[in-house]
JSON list of C-alpha atoms in Angstrom, two decimals:
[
{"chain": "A", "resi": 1, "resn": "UNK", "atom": "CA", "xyz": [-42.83, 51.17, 6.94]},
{"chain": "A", "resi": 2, "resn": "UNK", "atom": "CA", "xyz": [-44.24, 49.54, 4.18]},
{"chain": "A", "resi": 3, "resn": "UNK", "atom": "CA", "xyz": [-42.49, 46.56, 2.10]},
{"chain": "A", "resi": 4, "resn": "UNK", "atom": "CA", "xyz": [-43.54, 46.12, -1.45]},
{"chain": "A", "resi": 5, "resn": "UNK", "atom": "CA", "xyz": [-42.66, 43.45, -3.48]},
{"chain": "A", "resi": 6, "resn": "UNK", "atom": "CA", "xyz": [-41.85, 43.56, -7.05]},
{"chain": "A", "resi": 7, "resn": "UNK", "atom": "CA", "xyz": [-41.26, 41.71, -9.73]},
{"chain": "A", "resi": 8, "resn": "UNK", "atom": "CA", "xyz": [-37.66, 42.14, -11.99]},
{"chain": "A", "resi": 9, "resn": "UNK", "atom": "CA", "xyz": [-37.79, 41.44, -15.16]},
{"chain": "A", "resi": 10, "resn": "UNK", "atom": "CA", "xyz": [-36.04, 37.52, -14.94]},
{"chain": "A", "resi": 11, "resn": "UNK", "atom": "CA", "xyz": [-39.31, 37.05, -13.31]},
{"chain": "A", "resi": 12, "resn": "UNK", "atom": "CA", "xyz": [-37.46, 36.89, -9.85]},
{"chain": "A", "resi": 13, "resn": "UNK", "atom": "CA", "xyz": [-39.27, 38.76, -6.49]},
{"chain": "A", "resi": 14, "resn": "UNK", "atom": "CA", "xyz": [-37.12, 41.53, -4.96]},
{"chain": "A", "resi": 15, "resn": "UNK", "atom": "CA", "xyz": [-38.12, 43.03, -1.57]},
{"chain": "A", "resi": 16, "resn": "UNK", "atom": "CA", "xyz": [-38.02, 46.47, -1.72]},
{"chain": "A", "resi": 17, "resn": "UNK", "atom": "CA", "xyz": [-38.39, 49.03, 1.59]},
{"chain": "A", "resi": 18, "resn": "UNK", "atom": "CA", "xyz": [-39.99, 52.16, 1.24]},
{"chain": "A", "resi": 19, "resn": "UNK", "atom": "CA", "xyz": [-37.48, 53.82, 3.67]},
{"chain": "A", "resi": 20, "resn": "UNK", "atom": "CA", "xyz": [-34.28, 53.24, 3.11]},
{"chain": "A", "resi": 21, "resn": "UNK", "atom": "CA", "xyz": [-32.65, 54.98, 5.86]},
{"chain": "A", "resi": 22, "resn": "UNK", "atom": "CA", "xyz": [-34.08, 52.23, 8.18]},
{"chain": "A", "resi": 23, "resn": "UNK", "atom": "CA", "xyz": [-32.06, 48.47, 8.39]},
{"chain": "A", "resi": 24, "resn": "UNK", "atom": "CA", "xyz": [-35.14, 45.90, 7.51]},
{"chain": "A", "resi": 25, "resn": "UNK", "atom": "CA", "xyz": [-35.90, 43.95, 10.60]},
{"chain": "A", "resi": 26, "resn": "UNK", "atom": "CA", "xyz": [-33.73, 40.76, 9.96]},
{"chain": "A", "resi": 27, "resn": "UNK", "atom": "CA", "xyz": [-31.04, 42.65, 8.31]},
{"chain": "A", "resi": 28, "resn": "UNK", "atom": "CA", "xyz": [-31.36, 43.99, 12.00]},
{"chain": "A", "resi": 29, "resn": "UNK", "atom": "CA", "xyz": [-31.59, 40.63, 13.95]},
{"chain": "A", "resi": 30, "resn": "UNK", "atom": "CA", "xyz": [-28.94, 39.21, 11.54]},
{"chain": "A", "resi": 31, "resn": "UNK", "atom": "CA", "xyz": [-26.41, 41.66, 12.84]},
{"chain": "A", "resi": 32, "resn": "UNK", "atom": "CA", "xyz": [-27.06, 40.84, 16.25]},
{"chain": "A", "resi": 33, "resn": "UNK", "atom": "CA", "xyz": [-26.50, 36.87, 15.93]},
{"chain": "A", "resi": 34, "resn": "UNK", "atom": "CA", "xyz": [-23.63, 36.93, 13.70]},
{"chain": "A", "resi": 35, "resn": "UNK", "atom": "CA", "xyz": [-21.91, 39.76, 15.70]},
{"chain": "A", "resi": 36, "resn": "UNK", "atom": "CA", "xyz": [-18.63, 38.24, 16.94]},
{"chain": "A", "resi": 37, "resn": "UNK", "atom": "CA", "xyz": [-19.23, 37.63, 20.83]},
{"chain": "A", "resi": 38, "resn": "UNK", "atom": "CA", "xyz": [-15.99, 37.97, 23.62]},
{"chain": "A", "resi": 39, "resn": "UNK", "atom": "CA", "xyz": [-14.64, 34.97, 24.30]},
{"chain": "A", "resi": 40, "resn": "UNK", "atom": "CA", "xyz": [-15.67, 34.74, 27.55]},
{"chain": "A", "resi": 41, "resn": "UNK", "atom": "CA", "xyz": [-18.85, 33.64, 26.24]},
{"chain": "A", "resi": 42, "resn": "UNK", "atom": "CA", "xyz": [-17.84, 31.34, 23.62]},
{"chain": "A", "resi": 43, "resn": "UNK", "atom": "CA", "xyz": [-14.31, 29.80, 25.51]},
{"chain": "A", "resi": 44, "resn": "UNK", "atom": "CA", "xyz": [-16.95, 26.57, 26.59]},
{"chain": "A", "resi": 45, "resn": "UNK", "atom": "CA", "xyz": [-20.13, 26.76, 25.13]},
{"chain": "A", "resi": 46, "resn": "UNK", "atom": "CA", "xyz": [-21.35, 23.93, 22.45]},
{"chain": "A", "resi": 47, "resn": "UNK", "atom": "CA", "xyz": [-17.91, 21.72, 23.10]},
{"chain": "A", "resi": 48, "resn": "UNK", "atom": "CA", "xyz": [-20.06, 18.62, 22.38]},
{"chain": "A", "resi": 49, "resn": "UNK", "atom": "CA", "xyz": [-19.41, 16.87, 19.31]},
{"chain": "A", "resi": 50, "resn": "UNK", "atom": "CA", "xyz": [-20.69, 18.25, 16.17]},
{"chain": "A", "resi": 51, "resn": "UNK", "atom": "CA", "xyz": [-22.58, 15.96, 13.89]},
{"chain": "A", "resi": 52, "resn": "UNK", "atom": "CA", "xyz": [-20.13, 13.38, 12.68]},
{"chain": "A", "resi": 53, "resn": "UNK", "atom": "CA", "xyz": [-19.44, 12.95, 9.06]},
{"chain": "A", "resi": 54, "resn": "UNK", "atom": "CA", "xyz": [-20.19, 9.23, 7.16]},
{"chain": "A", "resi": 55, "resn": "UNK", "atom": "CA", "xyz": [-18.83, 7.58, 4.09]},
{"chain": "A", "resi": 56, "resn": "UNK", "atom": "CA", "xyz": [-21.15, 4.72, 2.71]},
{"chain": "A", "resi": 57, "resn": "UNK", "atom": "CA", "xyz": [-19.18, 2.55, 0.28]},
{"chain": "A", "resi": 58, "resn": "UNK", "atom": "CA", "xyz": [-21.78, -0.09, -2.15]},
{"chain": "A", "resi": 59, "resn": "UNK", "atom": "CA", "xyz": [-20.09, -3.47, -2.93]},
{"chain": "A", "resi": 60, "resn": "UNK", "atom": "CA", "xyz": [-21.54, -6.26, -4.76]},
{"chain": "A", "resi": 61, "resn": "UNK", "atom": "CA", "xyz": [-23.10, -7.62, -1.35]},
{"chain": "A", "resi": 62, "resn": "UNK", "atom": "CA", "xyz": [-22.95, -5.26, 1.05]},
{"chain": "A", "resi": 63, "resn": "UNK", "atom": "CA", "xyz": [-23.30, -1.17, 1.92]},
{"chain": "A", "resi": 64, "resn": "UNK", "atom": "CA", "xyz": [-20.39, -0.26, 4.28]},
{"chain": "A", "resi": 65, "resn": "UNK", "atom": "CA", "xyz": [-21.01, 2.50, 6.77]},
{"chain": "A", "resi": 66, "resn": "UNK", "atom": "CA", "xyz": [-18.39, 4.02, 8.55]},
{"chain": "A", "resi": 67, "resn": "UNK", "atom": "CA", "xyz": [-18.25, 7.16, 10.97]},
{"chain": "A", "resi": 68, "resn": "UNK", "atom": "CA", "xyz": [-15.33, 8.45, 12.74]},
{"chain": "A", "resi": 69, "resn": "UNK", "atom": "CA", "xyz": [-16.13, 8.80, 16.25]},
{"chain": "A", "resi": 70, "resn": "UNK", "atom": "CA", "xyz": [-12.96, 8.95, 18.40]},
{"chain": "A", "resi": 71, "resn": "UNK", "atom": "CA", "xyz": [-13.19, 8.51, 22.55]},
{"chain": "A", "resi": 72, "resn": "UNK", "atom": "CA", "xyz": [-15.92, 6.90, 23.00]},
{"chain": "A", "resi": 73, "resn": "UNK", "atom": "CA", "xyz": [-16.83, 3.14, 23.81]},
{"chain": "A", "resi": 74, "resn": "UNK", "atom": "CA", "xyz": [-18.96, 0.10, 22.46]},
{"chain": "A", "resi": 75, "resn": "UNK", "atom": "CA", "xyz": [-21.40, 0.39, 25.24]},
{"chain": "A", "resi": 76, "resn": "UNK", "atom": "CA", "xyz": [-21.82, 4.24, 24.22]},
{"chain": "A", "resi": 77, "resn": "UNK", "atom": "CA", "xyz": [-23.70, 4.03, 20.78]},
{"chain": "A", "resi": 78, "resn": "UNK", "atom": "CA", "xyz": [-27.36, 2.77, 20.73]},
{"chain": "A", "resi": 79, "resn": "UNK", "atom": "CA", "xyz": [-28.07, 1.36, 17.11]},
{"chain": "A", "resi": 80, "resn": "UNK", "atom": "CA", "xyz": [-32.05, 1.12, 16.42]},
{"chain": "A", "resi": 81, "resn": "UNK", "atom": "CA", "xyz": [-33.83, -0.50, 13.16]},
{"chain": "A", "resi": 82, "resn": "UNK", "atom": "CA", "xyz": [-37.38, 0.40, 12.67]},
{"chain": "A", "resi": 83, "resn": "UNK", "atom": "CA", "xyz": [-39.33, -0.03, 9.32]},
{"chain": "A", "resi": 84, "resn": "UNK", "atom": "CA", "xyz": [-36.41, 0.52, 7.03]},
{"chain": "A", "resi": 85, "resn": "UNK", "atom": "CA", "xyz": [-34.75, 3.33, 9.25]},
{"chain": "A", "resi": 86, "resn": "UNK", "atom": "CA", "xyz": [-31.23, 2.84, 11.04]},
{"chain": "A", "resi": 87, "resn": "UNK", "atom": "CA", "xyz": [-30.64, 5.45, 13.55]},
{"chain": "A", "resi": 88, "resn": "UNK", "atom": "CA", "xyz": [-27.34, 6.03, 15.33]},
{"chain": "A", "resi": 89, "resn": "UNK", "atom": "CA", "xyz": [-27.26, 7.70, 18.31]},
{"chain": "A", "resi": 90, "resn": "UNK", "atom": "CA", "xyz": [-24.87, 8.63, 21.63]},
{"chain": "A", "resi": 91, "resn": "UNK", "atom": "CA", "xyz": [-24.93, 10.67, 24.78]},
{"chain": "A", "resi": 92, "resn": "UNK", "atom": "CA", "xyz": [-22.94, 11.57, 27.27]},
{"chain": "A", "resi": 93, "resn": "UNK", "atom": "CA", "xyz": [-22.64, 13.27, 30.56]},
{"chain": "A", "resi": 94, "resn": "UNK", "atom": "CA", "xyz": [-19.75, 14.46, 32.18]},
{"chain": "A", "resi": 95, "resn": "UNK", "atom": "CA", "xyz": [-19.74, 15.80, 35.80]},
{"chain": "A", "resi": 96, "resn": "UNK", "atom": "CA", "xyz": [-16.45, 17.14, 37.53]},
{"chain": "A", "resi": 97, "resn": "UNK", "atom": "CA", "xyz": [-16.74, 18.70, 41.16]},
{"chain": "A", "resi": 98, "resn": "UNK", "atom": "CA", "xyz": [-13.59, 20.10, 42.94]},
{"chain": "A", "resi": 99, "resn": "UNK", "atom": "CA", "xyz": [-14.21, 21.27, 46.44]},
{"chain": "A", "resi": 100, "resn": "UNK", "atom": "CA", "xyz": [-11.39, 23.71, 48.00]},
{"chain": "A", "resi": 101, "resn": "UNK", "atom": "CA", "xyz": [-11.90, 25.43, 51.26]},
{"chain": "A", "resi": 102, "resn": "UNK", "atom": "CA", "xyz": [-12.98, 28.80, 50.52]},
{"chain": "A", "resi": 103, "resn": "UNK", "atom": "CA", "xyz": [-15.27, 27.50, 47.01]},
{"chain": "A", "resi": 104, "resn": "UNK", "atom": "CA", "xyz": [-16.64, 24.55, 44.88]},
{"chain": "A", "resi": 105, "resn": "UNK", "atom": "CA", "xyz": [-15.86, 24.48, 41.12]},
{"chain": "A", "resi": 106, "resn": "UNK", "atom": "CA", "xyz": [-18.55, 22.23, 39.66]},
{"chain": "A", "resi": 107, "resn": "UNK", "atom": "CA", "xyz": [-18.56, 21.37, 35.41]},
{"chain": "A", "resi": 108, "resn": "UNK", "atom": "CA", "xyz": [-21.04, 20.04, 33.70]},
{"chain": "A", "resi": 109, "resn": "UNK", "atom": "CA", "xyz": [-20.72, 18.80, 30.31]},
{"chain": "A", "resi": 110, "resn": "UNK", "atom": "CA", "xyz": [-23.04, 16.89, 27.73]},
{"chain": "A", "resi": 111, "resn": "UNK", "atom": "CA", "xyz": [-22.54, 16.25, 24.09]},
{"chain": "A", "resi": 112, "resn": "UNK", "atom": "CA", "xyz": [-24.95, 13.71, 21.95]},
{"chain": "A", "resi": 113, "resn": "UNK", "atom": "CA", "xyz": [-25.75, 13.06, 18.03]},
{"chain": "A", "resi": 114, "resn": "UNK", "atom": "CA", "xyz": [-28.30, 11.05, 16.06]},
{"chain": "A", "resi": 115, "resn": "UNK", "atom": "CA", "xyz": [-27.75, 10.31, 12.60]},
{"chain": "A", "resi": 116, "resn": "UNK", "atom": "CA", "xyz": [-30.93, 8.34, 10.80]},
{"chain": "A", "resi": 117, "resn": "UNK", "atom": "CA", "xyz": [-30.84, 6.53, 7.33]},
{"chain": "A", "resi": 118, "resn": "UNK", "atom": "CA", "xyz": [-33.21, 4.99, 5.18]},
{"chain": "A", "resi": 119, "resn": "UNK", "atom": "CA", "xyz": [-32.16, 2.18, 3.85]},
{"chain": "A", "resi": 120, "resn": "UNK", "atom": "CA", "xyz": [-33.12, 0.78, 0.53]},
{"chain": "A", "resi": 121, "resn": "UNK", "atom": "CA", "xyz": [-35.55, -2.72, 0.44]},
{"chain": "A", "resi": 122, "resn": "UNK", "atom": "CA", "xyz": [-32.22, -4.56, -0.81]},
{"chain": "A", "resi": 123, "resn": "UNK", "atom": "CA", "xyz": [-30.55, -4.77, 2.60]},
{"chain": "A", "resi": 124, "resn": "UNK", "atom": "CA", "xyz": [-31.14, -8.04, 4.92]},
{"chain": "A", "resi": 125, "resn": "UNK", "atom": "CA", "xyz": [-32.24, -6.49, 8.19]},
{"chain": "A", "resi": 126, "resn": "UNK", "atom": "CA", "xyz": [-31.56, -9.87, 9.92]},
{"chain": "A", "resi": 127, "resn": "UNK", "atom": "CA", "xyz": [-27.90, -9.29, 9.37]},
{"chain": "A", "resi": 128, "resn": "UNK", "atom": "CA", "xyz": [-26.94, -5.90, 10.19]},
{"chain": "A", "resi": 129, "resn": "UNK", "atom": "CA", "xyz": [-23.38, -6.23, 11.85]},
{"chain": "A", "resi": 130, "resn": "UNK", "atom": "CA", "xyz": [-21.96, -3.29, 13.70]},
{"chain": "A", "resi": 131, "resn": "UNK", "atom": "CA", "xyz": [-18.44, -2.83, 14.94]},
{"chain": "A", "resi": 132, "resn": "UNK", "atom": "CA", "xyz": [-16.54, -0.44, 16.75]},
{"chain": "A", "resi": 133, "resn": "UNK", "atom": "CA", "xyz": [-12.16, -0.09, 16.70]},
{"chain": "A", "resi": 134, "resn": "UNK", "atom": "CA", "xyz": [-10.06, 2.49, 17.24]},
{"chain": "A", "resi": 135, "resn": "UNK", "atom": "CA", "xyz": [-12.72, 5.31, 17.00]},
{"chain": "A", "resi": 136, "resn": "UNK", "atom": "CA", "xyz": [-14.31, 4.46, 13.77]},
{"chain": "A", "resi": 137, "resn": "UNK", "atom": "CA", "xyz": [-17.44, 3.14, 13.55]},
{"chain": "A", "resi": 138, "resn": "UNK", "atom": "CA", "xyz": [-18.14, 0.69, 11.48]},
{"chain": "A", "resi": 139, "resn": "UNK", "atom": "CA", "xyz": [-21.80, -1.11, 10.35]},
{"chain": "A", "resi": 140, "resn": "UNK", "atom": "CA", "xyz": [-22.34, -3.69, 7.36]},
{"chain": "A", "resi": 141, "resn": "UNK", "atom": "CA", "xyz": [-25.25, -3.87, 5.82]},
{"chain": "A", "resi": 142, "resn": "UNK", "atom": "CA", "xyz": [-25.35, -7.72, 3.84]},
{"chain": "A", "resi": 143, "resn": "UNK", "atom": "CA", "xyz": [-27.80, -6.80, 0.81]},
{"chain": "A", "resi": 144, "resn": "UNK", "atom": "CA", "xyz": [-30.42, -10.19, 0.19]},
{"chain": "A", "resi": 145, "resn": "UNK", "atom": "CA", "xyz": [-29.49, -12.62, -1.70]},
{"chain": "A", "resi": 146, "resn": "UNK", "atom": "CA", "xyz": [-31.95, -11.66, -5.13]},
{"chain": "A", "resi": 147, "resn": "UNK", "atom": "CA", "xyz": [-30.49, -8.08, -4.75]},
{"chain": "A", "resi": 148, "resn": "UNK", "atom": "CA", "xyz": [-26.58, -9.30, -4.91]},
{"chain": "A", "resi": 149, "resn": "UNK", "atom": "CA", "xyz": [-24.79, -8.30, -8.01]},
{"chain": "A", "resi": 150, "resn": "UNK", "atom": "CA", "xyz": [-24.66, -11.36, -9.70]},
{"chain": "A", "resi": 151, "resn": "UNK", "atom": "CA", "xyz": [-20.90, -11.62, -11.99]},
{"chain": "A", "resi": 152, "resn": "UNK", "atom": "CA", "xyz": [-21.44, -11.42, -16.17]},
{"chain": "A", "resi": 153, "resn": "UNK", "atom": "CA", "xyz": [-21.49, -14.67, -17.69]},
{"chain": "A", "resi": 154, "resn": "UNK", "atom": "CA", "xyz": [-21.47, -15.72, -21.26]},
{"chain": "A", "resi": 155, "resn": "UNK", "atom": "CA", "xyz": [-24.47, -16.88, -23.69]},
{"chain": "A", "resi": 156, "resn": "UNK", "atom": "CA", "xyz": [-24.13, -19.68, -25.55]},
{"chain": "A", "resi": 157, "resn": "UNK", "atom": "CA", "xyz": [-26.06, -18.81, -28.71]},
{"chain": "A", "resi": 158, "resn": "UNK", "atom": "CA", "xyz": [-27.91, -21.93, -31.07]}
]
């Protein structure tokens, strides 16, 4: 098969194959991955937690970051600064064993995340303050003191 490649007229590339009777190769693979699969194979695969979502909220002083991160505790998250980068990270393992006369049902389960931001040059690094209640994680980020909003004040003019 040969693909050629031409140009439309918007100036766009379209991929055109020579035989059509033939799916394209990842027309091909695509069908194969998004093909619905029986549940037996799906009832407990990838039950970690999915990537959790973050609102940041800018005040005058601060940059509030907040994830919602239910059933976990403190000890679980591991908070790292380096060179302007905060990463958030957790992991856990989970192993069950049940052990009846005739068989042994062992589960095994994992789930972890990472989240990493760059933060701007305005926060004060020295005063990163992270707290966690009632499944929301919660981290201020003080800005320094020449980057704080400072309130509008009047000009006396002479």
């Amino acid at each position: 098969m040969s693909n050629l490649v031409s140009v439309l007229k918007n100036g766009s590339l379209s991929n055109t194959n020579s035989n059509a009777n033939f799916p394209s190769m990842s027309n091909w693979l695509d069908d194969i991955f998004n093909r619905d699969l029986p549940s037996v194979f799906t009832s407990n695969f990838n039950t970690g937690i999915s990537l959790p979502k973050v609102n940041i909220k800018e005040t005058a002083d601060t940059f509030m970051v907040e994830m919602a991160i239910p059933g976990f505790k403190k000890s679980d998250f591991h908070l790292e600064l380096d060179n302007q980068v905060l990463s958030i990270s957790t992991e856990t393992k989970e192993e069950n064993e049940h052990k009846e006369e005739n068989y042994t049902r062992r589960e095994f389960g994992y789930s972890s995340f990472k989240r990493t931001f760059n933060l701007p040059e305005s926060v004060n690094d020295e005063k990163i303050n992270a707290n966690y209640k009632d499944g929301i994680l919660s981290i201020l980020l003080p800005k320094k003191e020449e980057a704080k909003q400072k309130p509008a004040r009047s000009i006396k003019v002479s």
